[in-house]
Coordinates of C-alpha atoms and ligand atoms in Angstrom, one line a residue:
M41 CA 0.0 0.0 0.0
R42 CA 1.4 3.4 -1.0
L43 CA 0.5 5.0 2.4
L44 CA 2.8 2.5 4.1
A45 CA 5.4 2.3 1.4
G46 CA 8.4 2.8 3.7
M47 CA 7.4 0.0 6.0
T48 CA 6.7 -2.5 3.3
Q49 CA 9.9 -1.8 1.5
L50 CA 12.0 -2.0 4.6
A51 CA 10.1 -5.0 5.9
S52 CA 12.9 -7.4 6.5
D53 CA 15.7 -5.2 7.9
R54 CA 14.2 -3.3 10.9
P55 CA 13.9 -5.5 14.1
D56 CA 12.7 -2.5 16.0
A57 CA 10.7 -0.6 13.3
V58 CA 8.1 0.4 15.9
T59 CA 8.4 0.5 19.6
V60 CA 5.5 1.7 21.8
A61 CA 6.0 1.9 25.5
D62 CA 9.1 -0.5 25.4
V63 CA 7.4 -3.1 23.2
A64 CA 9.2 -3.4 19.9
I65 CA 8.1 -5.1 16.8
S66 CA 9.9 -5.6 13.5
A67 CA 8.5 -4.3 10.3
E68 CA 8.2 -7.9 9.0
R69 CA 6.2 -9.0 12.0
L70 CA 4.2 -5.8 12.1
L71 CA 3.2 -6.5 8.5
G72 CA 2.4 -10.2 9.2
C73 CA 0.3 -9.4 12.2
A74 CA -1.5 -6.6 10.4
R75 CA -2.3 -9.0 7.6
A76 CA -3.9 -11.4 10.1
V77 CA -6.0 -8.5 11.3
A78 CA -6.9 -7.7 7.7
D79 CA -8.0 -11.3 7.2
E80 CA -10.4 -10.9 10.1
V81 CA -11.9 -7.5 9.2
A82 CA -12.0 -7.9 5.4
G83 CA -15.2 -6.6 3.9
A84 CA -15.9 -4.1 6.7
P85 CA -15.8 -0.6 5.0
V86 CA -15.3 1.2 8.4
V87 CA -13.5 -0.1 11.3
A88 CA -13.0 1.4 14.8
V89 CA -9.8 0.9 16.6
H90 CA -9.5 1.4 20.4
A91 CA -6.5 3.7 20.2
T92 CA -4.5 2.8 23.3
P93 CA -0.8 3.7 23.2
T94 CA 0.3 0.2 22.2
V95 CA 1.9 -1.8 19.4
E96 CA -1.5 -3.5 19.1
T97 CA -3.1 -0.2 18.1
V98 CA -0.5 0.3 15.3
V99 CA -1.0 -3.3 14.1
G100 CA -4.8 -3.0 14.3
M101 CA -4.9 0.2 12.2
V102 CA -2.4 -1.1 9.6
G103 CA -4.5 -4.2 9.4
A104 CA -7.7 -2.3 8.8
L105 CA -6.1 -0.2 6.2
L106 CA -4.6 -3.3 4.4
A107 CA -8.2 -4.6 4.3
G108 CA -9.3 -1.4 2.6
A109 CA -11.3 -0.2 5.6
A110 CA -11.4 3.4 6.8
V111 CA -10.1 3.6 10.4
V112 CA -11.9 5.4 13.2
P113 CA -9.5 5.9 16.1
V114 CA -11.4 5.8 19.4
P115 CA -9.8 7.7 22.3
P116 CA -9.3 5.0 25.0
D117 CA -10.4 7.5 27.8
S118 CA -13.7 8.6 26.1
G119 CA -16.8 8.4 28.1
P120 CA -19.8 6.3 27.2
A121 CA -21.7 9.1 25.4
E122 CA -18.7 10.0 23.3
R123 CA -18.0 6.5 22.4
R124 CA -21.5 5.7 21.4
H125 CA -21.5 8.8 19.2
L126 CA -18.2 7.8 17.5
L127 CA -19.2 4.2 17.0
T128 CA -22.6 4.8 15.6
D129 CA -22.1 8.1 13.7
S130 CA -19.1 6.6 11.8
G131 CA -21.0 3.5 10.8
A132 CA -18.2 1.3 12.1
A133 CA -18.9 -2.4 11.4
L134 CA -16.2 -3.7 13.9
L135 CA -14.3 -2.5 16.9
I136 CA -10.6 -3.6 17.0
T137 CA -9.6 -3.9 20.7
T138 CA -6.0 -3.4 21.6
G139 CA -4.8 -4.5 25.0
A140 CA -4.0 -2.1 27.9
G141 CA -6.9 0.2 28.5
T142 CA -9.4 -1.8 26.4
A143 CA -12.7 -1.4 28.1
T144 CA -13.9 -4.9 28.0
T145 CA -12.5 -8.4 28.5
L146 CA -12.6 -10.4 25.3
S147 CA -12.0 -13.8 24.1
S148 CA -8.7 -14.2 22.4
G149 CA -9.8 -15.5 19.0
G150 CA -12.4 -14.7 16.5
H151 CA -15.2 -12.1 16.7
D152 CA -16.9 -11.6 19.9
T153 CA -20.2 -9.7 19.6
A154 CA -20.6 -9.8 23.3
G155 CA -24.4 -10.1 23.0
T156 CA -26.0 -6.7 23.3
G157 CA -23.0 -4.5 23.6
T158 CA -21.0 -3.6 26.7
A159 CA -22.1 -2.6 30.2
D160 CA -21.1 1.0 29.4
G161 CA -23.6 1.2 26.6
D162 CA -21.4 0.6 23.5
P163 CA -23.3 -0.5 20.4
A164 CA -23.2 -4.3 19.9
L165 CA -20.3 -4.3 17.4
P166 CA -18.3 -7.3 16.7
R167 CA -15.0 -7.0 18.5
V168 CA -11.6 -8.1 17.0
P169 CA -8.8 -8.3 19.5
V170 CA -5.3 -7.8 18.1
D171 CA -3.2 -10.8 18.8
L172 CA 0.5 -10.4 18.2
T173 CA 1.1 -14.2 17.9
R174 CA -1.2 -14.4 14.8
L175 CA 0.4 -13.9 11.4
S176 CA -0.8 -14.1 7.8
S177 CA 0.8 -13.5 4.4
T178 CA -2.3 -12.7 2.5
D179 CA -1.7 -10.0 0.0
R180 CA -4.6 -7.7 -0.8
P181 CA -5.3 -5.2 -3.5
A182 CA -4.3 -1.7 -2.6
P183 CA -7.1 0.8 -1.8
A184 CA -7.8 3.6 -4.3
P185 CA -6.1 6.9 -3.6
T186 CA -9.5 8.4 -3.1
D187 CA -10.7 5.8 -0.6
P188 CA -11.1 7.1 2.9
A189 CA -8.2 6.1 5.1
L190 CA -9.3 7.7 8.3
I191 CA -12.4 9.2 9.9
M192 CA -11.1 11.4 12.7
Y193 CA -13.5 12.8 15.2
T194 CA -12.9 16.5 16.2
S195 CA -14.9 19.1 18.1
G196 CA -16.7 22.0 16.6
T197 CA -18.0 25.0 18.6
T198 CA -21.3 23.3 19.2
G199 CA -22.7 19.8 19.2
A200 CA -21.1 16.4 19.2
P201 CA -17.8 15.8 17.4
K202 CA -17.8 15.5 13.6
G203 CA -16.2 12.8 11.6
V204 CA -13.4 14.2 9.3
L205 CA -12.9 12.1 6.1
L206 CA -9.2 11.8 5.2
S207 CA -8.5 9.9 2.0
H208 CA -5.3 7.8 1.3
R209 CA -4.3 10.5 -1.1
A210 CA -4.6 13.3 1.5
V211 CA -2.7 11.5 4.1
E212 CA 0.1 10.6 1.6
A213 CA 0.3 14.2 0.3
G214 CA 0.3 15.5 3.9
I215 CA 3.2 13.3 5.0
D216 CA 5.1 13.8 1.7
A217 CA 5.0 17.6 2.2
L218 CA 6.6 17.2 5.6
V219 CA 9.2 14.8 4.2
D220 CA 10.2 17.7 1.9
A221 CA 10.2 20.5 4.5
W222 CA 12.0 18.5 7.3
A223 CA 14.2 16.2 5.1
W224 CA 12.5 13.3 7.0
S225 CA 14.3 10.1 5.9
P226 CA 14.4 6.4 6.6
D227 CA 17.5 7.0 8.7
D228 CA 15.5 9.1 11.3
I229 CA 14.4 7.8 14.6
L230 CA 11.1 9.4 15.4
V231 CA 10.3 9.9 19.1
H232 CA 7.1 11.1 20.6
G233 CA 4.5 10.1 23.2
L234 CA 1.4 11.7 21.8
P235 CA -2.0 10.1 21.7
L236 CA -2.7 7.8 18.8
F237 CA -6.2 9.2 18.0
H238 CA -5.3 12.6 16.6
V239 CA -3.5 13.9 13.6
H240 CA -0.3 14.8 15.4
G241 CA 0.4 11.5 17.1
L242 CA -1.3 9.2 14.6
V243 CA -1.0 10.7 11.1
L244 CA 2.5 12.3 11.6
G245 CA 3.6 10.2 14.4
V246 CA 2.7 6.7 13.2
F247 CA 1.8 6.8 9.5
G248 CA 4.6 9.3 8.9
A249 CA 7.2 6.8 10.3
L250 CA 5.6 3.9 8.3
R251 CA 5.5 5.8 5.1
T252 CA 9.1 7.3 5.3
G253 CA 10.3 3.9 6.7
C254 CA 12.0 5.6 9.7
R255 CA 12.0 3.9 13.1
L256 CA 9.3 5.0 15.6
R257 CA 9.9 5.1 19.4
H258 CA 6.7 6.0 21.0
T259 CA 7.2 6.7 24.7
G260 CA 3.8 5.7 25.9
R261 CA 3.3 9.1 27.6
P262 CA 5.1 12.3 26.5
L263 CA 7.2 12.5 29.7
P264 CA 10.4 14.6 29.6
E265 CA 12.5 11.8 31.1
R266 CA 11.2 9.3 28.4
Y267 CA 12.0 11.8 25.5
A268 CA 15.5 12.2 27.0
A269 CA 16.2 8.5 27.2
A270 CA 14.8 7.6 23.7
G271 CA 17.8 8.5 21.6
G272 CA 16.0 9.9 18.6
T273 CA 16.8 12.1 15.7
L274 CA 13.4 13.7 15.2
Y275 CA 11.1 14.7 18.2
F276 CA 7.5 15.7 18.0
G277 CA 5.6 17.5 20.8
V278 CA 2.8 19.9 21.6
P279 CA 3.9 23.0 23.4
T280 CA 2.8 21.7 26.8
V281 CA 5.3 18.9 26.2
W282 CA 8.1 21.2 25.3
S283 CA 7.4 23.5 28.2
R284 CA 7.6 20.5 30.6
I285 CA 10.9 19.4 29.0
C286 CA 12.3 22.8 29.5
A287 CA 11.3 22.6 33.2
Q288 CA 13.6 19.6 33.4
P289 CA 16.9 21.0 32.0
E290 CA 18.8 17.7 32.2
A291 CA 16.1 16.0 30.0
A292 CA 16.2 19.0 27.6
R293 CA 20.0 18.8 27.3
A294 CA 19.7 15.1 26.4
L295 CA 18.0 16.2 23.1
A296 CA 21.1 18.1 21.9
G297 CA 22.1 15.3 19.6
A298 CA 18.8 15.2 17.8
R299 CA 18.5 16.4 14.3
L300 CA 15.2 18.3 14.6
L301 CA 12.7 19.2 17.3
V302 CA 9.1 20.0 16.0
S303 CA 6.3 21.7 17.8
G304 CA 2.7 22.0 16.7
S305 CA -1.0 21.6 17.6
A306 CA -1.0 24.9 19.5
A307 CA 1.1 28.0 19.6
L308 CA 4.6 27.5 21.0
P309 CA 5.2 30.4 23.5
V310 CA 8.2 32.5 22.6
P311 CA 9.9 32.0 26.0
V312 CA 9.7 28.1 25.4
F313 CA 11.2 28.5 22.0
D314 CA 14.0 30.5 23.6
R315 CA 14.6 28.2 26.5
L316 CA 14.7 25.1 24.1
R317 CA 17.3 26.8 22.1
E318 CA 19.4 27.6 25.1
L319 CA 19.1 24.1 26.6
T320 CA 19.3 21.9 23.4
G321 CA 21.1 24.1 20.9
H322 CA 18.1 23.6 18.6
Q323 CA 15.7 26.1 17.3
P324 CA 12.5 24.1 17.1
V325 CA 10.6 23.9 13.9
E326 CA 7.0 25.1 14.4
R327 CA 4.3 23.9 12.1
Y328 CA 0.5 24.6 11.9
G329 CA -2.3 22.3 10.9
M330 CA -5.8 21.0 11.6
T331 CA -7.5 17.7 11.7
E332 CA -9.4 18.9 8.5
T333 CA -6.3 20.1 6.6
L334 CA -3.4 18.2 8.1
I335 CA -0.3 20.3 8.2
T336 CA -0.3 23.1 5.8
V337 CA 2.3 25.7 7.1
S338 CA 5.8 25.0 8.6
S339 CA 9.3 26.3 8.8
R340 CA 11.9 24.2 7.1
V341 CA 14.9 22.3 8.3
D342 CA 17.0 24.1 5.6
G343 CA 15.6 27.5 6.4
P344 CA 15.3 30.0 9.3
R345 CA 13.0 29.5 12.2
R346 CA 11.4 32.3 14.1
A347 CA 9.8 32.3 17.5
G348 CA 6.2 33.1 17.4
Y349 CA 5.8 32.2 13.7
V350 CA 4.6 29.0 12.1
G351 CA 6.6 29.4 8.8
F352 CA 5.5 29.2 5.2
P353 CA 3.0 27.2 3.2
L354 CA 4.2 23.6 2.5
D355 CA 4.8 22.4 -1.0
G356 CA 1.4 22.4 -2.9
V357 CA -0.4 24.6 -0.3
G358 CA -2.0 27.9 -1.0
T359 CA -3.0 30.3 1.9
R360 CA -5.1 33.5 2.0
V361 CA -5.7 35.8 4.9
V362 CA -9.1 37.5 4.4
D363 CA -11.3 40.1 6.1
E364 CA -14.9 39.7 7.1
A365 CA -16.0 40.4 3.5
G366 CA -13.7 37.7 2.2
R367 CA -11.1 40.2 0.7
D368 CA -7.4 39.5 1.0
V369 CA -5.7 41.6 3.6
P370 CA -2.2 43.0 2.9
A371 CA 0.7 40.8 3.7
D372 CA 2.3 43.5 5.7
G373 CA 2.9 41.5 8.9
E374 CA 0.3 43.6 10.8
S375 CA -3.1 43.2 9.0
V376 CA -4.9 40.2 10.4
G377 CA -7.8 38.1 9.1
E378 CA -9.1 34.6 8.9
L379 CA -6.6 32.1 7.5
R380 CA -7.8 30.0 4.5
V381 CA -5.8 27.1 3.1
R382 CA -5.9 24.9 0.0
G383 CA -3.9 21.9 -0.8
P384 CA -3.8 18.2 -1.7
M385 CA -3.7 17.1 2.0
L386 CA -7.2 18.6 2.8
F387 CA -10.1 16.4 4.0
D388 CA -13.0 15.4 1.8
G389 CA -15.7 16.8 4.1
Y390 CA -17.4 15.9 7.3
L391 CA -19.1 12.5 7.3
N392 CA -22.8 12.7 6.5
R393 CA -22.7 16.5 7.1
P394 CA -22.9 18.3 3.7
E395 CA -24.0 21.5 5.3
A396 CA -21.2 21.7 7.8
T397 CA -18.8 20.8 5.0
A398 CA -20.1 23.6 2.8
A399 CA -19.8 26.1 5.6
Q400 CA -16.1 25.4 5.9
L401 CA -14.9 24.4 2.5
D402 CA -15.8 26.4 -0.6
A403 CA -16.2 25.1 -4.2
D404 CA -12.6 26.2 -5.1
G405 CA -11.2 24.0 -2.4
W406 CA -10.4 26.8 0.2
F407 CA -10.9 25.8 3.7
R408 CA -11.9 28.4 6.4
T409 CA -9.7 27.5 9.3
G410 CA -11.3 29.8 11.9
D411 CA -7.7 30.9 12.9
I412 CA -6.8 34.5 12.9
A413 CA -3.4 35.1 11.1
S414 CA -1.1 37.6 9.6
V415 CA 1.5 37.2 6.9
D416 CA 4.6 39.5 6.6
P417 CA 6.2 40.6 3.3
A418 CA 8.6 37.7 3.4
G419 CA 5.8 35.2 3.7
W420 CA 6.2 34.3 7.3
H421 CA 2.8 33.2 8.8
R422 CA 1.8 34.0 12.3
I423 CA -1.3 32.7 14.1
V424 CA -2.6 35.3 16.4
G425 CA -5.8 33.6 17.7
R426 CA -9.1 32.1 16.9
A427 CA -12.2 33.7 15.5
S428 CA -14.5 31.8 17.9
T429 CA -14.1 31.7 21.7
D430 CA -16.0 28.4 21.5
L431 CA -13.0 26.3 20.3
I432 CA -10.5 25.8 23.2
K433 CA -7.0 24.4 22.7
S434 CA -5.8 22.8 26.0
G435 CA -2.6 20.8 26.1
G436 CA -2.8 20.7 22.3
Y437 CA -6.3 19.1 22.4
R438 CA -9.2 20.8 20.5
I439 CA -12.2 21.0 22.8
G440 CA -15.6 22.5 21.8
A441 CA -17.1 24.6 24.5
G442 CA -20.6 23.4 23.3
E443 CA -19.8 19.8 23.9
V444 CA -18.6 20.4 27.5
E445 CA -21.6 22.7 28.2
D446 CA -24.0 19.9 27.0
A447 CA -22.2 17.5 29.3
L448 CA -22.5 19.8 32.3
L449 CA -26.2 20.4 31.5
A450 CA -26.8 16.7 31.6
H451 CA -26.1 16.9 35.4
P452 CA -29.4 17.2 37.3
G453 CA -27.9 20.0 39.6
V454 CA -26.9 22.3 36.7
R455 CA -29.2 24.9 35.3
E456 CA -27.0 26.9 33.1
A457 CA -23.4 26.5 31.8
A458 CA -21.0 28.5 29.8
V459 CA -17.5 27.2 29.0
V460 CA -14.5 29.1 28.0
G461 CA -10.7 28.7 27.6
R462 CA -8.7 30.8 30.0
P463 CA -5.0 31.4 29.5
H464 CA -2.9 28.8 31.3
A465 CA 0.9 28.6 31.7
D466 CA 1.2 24.9 31.2
L467 CA -1.7 24.0 29.0
G468 CA -2.0 27.1 26.9
E469 CA -5.6 27.4 27.7
Q470 CA -7.6 25.6 30.5
V471 CA -11.2 24.6 30.2
T472 CA -13.1 26.9 32.6
A473 CA -16.8 26.4 33.3
Y474 CA -19.3 29.0 34.7
V475 CA -22.3 27.3 36.0
V476 CA -25.6 28.2 37.7
A477 CA -26.2 25.1 39.8
D478 CA -27.9 23.8 43.1
G479 CA -26.4 21.4 45.6
V480 CA -23.3 20.3 43.5
G481 CA -19.6 21.0 44.1
E482 CA -16.7 21.6 41.8
A483 CA -15.2 18.1 42.1
E484 CA -18.4 16.3 41.4
L485 CA -18.9 18.3 38.2
V486 CA -15.4 17.8 37.0
D487 CA -15.7 14.0 37.5
F488 CA -19.1 14.1 35.8
V489 CA -17.7 15.6 32.7
A490 CA -14.6 13.4 32.8
G491 CA -17.0 10.4 33.0
H492 CA -19.2 11.4 30.1
L493 CA -16.5 12.7 27.6
S494 CA -12.8 12.1 27.1
V495 CA -11.0 12.9 30.3
H496 CA -9.0 15.8 28.7
K497 CA -12.3 17.6 28.1
R498 CA -13.0 18.0 31.7
P499 CA -13.2 21.6 33.1
R500 CA -10.0 22.3 35.2
Q501 CA -11.9 25.0 37.0
V502 CA -15.6 25.5 37.8
R503 CA -16.9 28.9 38.8
F504 CA -20.4 29.0 40.5
V505 CA -22.4 32.1 39.5
D506 CA -25.9 33.4 40.3
A507 CA -26.6 34.1 36.5
L508 CA -24.9 34.0 33.2
P509 CA -24.5 37.4 31.5
R510 CA -26.9 37.5 28.5
N511 CA -27.9 40.0 25.9
A512 CA -31.4 41.2 25.0
M513 CA -31.8 38.1 22.8
G514 CA -30.9 35.8 25.7
K515 CA -27.6 34.7 24.2
V516 CA -24.7 34.2 26.7
Q517 CA -22.1 37.0 26.5
K518 CA -19.0 35.0 27.2
K519 CA -16.8 38.0 26.9
L520 CA -18.6 39.4 30.1
L521 CA -17.7 36.4 32.2
A522 CA -15.5 37.4 35.1
T523 CA -11.8 36.6 34.6
D524 CA -10.4 37.2 38.2
Ligands
MLC601 C1 -7.4 13.7 36.2 N1 -7.5 12.4 35.7 C2 -8.8 12.0 35.8 C3 -9.5 13.1 36.4 N2 -8.6 14.1 36.5 N3 -9.4 11.0 35.5 C4 -10.8 10.8 35.7 N4 -11.4 11.9 36.2 C5 -10.9 13.0 36.6 N5 -11.7 13.9 37.1 C6 -6.4 11.6 35.1 C7 -6.3 11.4 33.7 O1 -7.1 10.3 33.3 C8 -4.9 11.1 33.5 O2 -4.6 9.7 33.9 C9 -4.2 12.0 34.5 O3 -5.2 12.4 35.4 C10 -3.7 13.3 33.7 O4 -4.6 13.7 32.8 P1 -4.3 14.7 31.7 O5 -5.3 15.8 32.0 O6 -4.4 14.1 30.4 O7 -2.9 15.1 31.9 P2 -2.1 16.4 31.5 O8 -0.9 16.4 32.3 O9 -3.0 17.6 31.7 O10 -1.8 16.1 30.0 C11 -0.9 17.0 29.3 C12 -0.6 16.4 27.9 C13 -1.8 16.1 27.2 C14 0.3 17.4 27.2 C15 0.3 15.1 28.2 O11 -2.7 17.2 27.2 C16 -1.6 15.6 25.8 O12 -1.2 14.4 25.6 N6 -1.7 16.5 24.7 C17 -1.6 16.1 23.4 C18 -2.9 16.5 22.5 C19 -2.6 16.2 21.1 O13 -2.0 15.2 20.7 N7 -3.2 17.1 20.3 C20 -3.0 16.9 18.8 C21 -4.3 17.3 18.2 S1 -4.1 17.2 16.4 P3 -3.5 8.8 33.5 O14 -3.8 7.5 34.0 O15 -3.5 8.8 32.0 O16 -2.2 9.4 34.0 C22 -3.8 18.8 15.9 C23 -3.4 19.1 14.5 C24 -2.0 19.6 14.6 O17 -3.9 19.7 16.7 O18 -1.6 20.7 14.3 O19 -1.2 18.8 15.2
AMP602 P1 -7.1 20.1 15.7 O1 -8.4 20.2 15.1 O2 -7.1 19.4 17.0 O3 -6.3 19.5 14.7 O4 -6.6 21.6 16.0 C1 -6.4 22.5 15.0 C2 -6.1 23.8 15.6 O5 -4.9 23.8 16.4 C3 -5.9 24.9 14.6 O6 -7.1 25.4 14.1 C4 -5.2 26.0 15.4 O7 -6.1 26.7 16.2 C5 -4.3 25.0 16.3 N1 -3.0 25.0 15.9 C6 -2.4 24.0 15.4 N2 -1.0 24.2 15.2 C7 -0.8 25.4 15.7 C8 0.4 26.3 15.8 N3 1.6 25.9 15.4 N4 0.2 27.5 16.4 C9 -1.0 27.9 16.7 N5 -2.1 27.2 16.7 C10 -2.0 25.9 16.2

């Protein structure tokens, strides 16, 4: 398969092609195990994978792709409502389960439909556990470039997460553009510890390695001491990870021998860029992307890097910065507007949501990012904020305020709720909830949301108020919420 070209070409000579949390697998064995998964899931057009940080997850996803299925990564910590939504909305025919963190105990062979679903309310999908002792050599026809490879769920400002359809062609183009910008090669050793259910950790962090044929060392969690011990050439992190590494100077200094440090998923604070340079001798490459667009803008390994800037459009990418009337603003480094992007790595739309797709993606292929940006005369792109206060970035995770508000309102003690992102030194933004409630405390509400949604979507702070500020139409005025 083209998407995994590097892995299949190097299949016989890499005993530790992929290591996740200290479990290593050769490329040859990965391929054999994945073919065994493909034998089991063949015929299913959409396959969900319980995306724990394990080798089994990598095998399960590769197997599903080999079988020609679109993969739906399921966050392992997602709550019952969120899981149910992902599994039903995506139309997944099967759930591949993957060891540590898998919600249910399953038989070791064959499909287990577990009767009527699980105790936590998952739909009754057949479950296919990944078994690293099962191998197959069945060769299958490669999927077409336009076939969907991934359906990735991501939050909008309101409502439940939407499925983002990424074709094989888009994923291949997205990785190839980074191979060019970062001189990413089979000789690299890629290190990161990011979750395997988002673009950063999965598309770049797993498929990037398998396509380039470089080795992957996933650290299980993105802890500074594990990055330091991993001996990589190429390191990926979200800004919170880089900031935590800088707070442990010994760990940071251990990265001095790397080739390239890359930051993305949220703005890298200038002091963290400067501190990383001091401690490691490397100026990090910062790149900008979205689930819907993959990575579109980056600085280059063979070019300058600039703190506070995300670089230049990647090969094949067009960008525009437009005002509210859709007119281009001057590229003077000061005028700001909404960033729009176009390129071969863009998604094909939101699954079963043509209206939401049309609202974001126009007929000429330009995607409205919702990010506010400026471009200077030399072409340096700078992200200055977001158009909507209802999309929060916390620790690099995208969190829709509306989804958290809906979860809070499901608690019987909560009458009104408004959720915002407040600046936070470690996380960039922290999810802060303002609620009008009776007889319920902060810890209970935090746990309630953590139990309904993915744990990272929980409010880190709950402020109890007598009423929410509203305008004459009754709409909540989030800008008027107290910040002290
Ligand atoms: C805490 N925990 C609770 C809890 N409170 N569990 C249940 N109920 C509660 N009330 C537990 C958690 O389960 C977890 O357990 C532990 O506490 C810490 O949780 P956390 O909040 O996740 O940890 P934190 O330190 O805040 O995480 C920081 C982080 C993380 C940087 C490691 O935010 C992260 O991995 N970020 C990466 C996000 C990412 O990959 N984004 C890319 C999006 S793609 P336990 O057992 O796990 O310790 C994209 C496109 C692009 O943006 O451009 O790349
Ligand atoms: P997600 O959908 O999780 O992929 O999040 C995409 C969003 O992350 C973008 O719309 C930006 O707001 C933000 N983002 C990604 N990379 C950067 C970056 N380097 N600087 C600032 N914001 C970023």
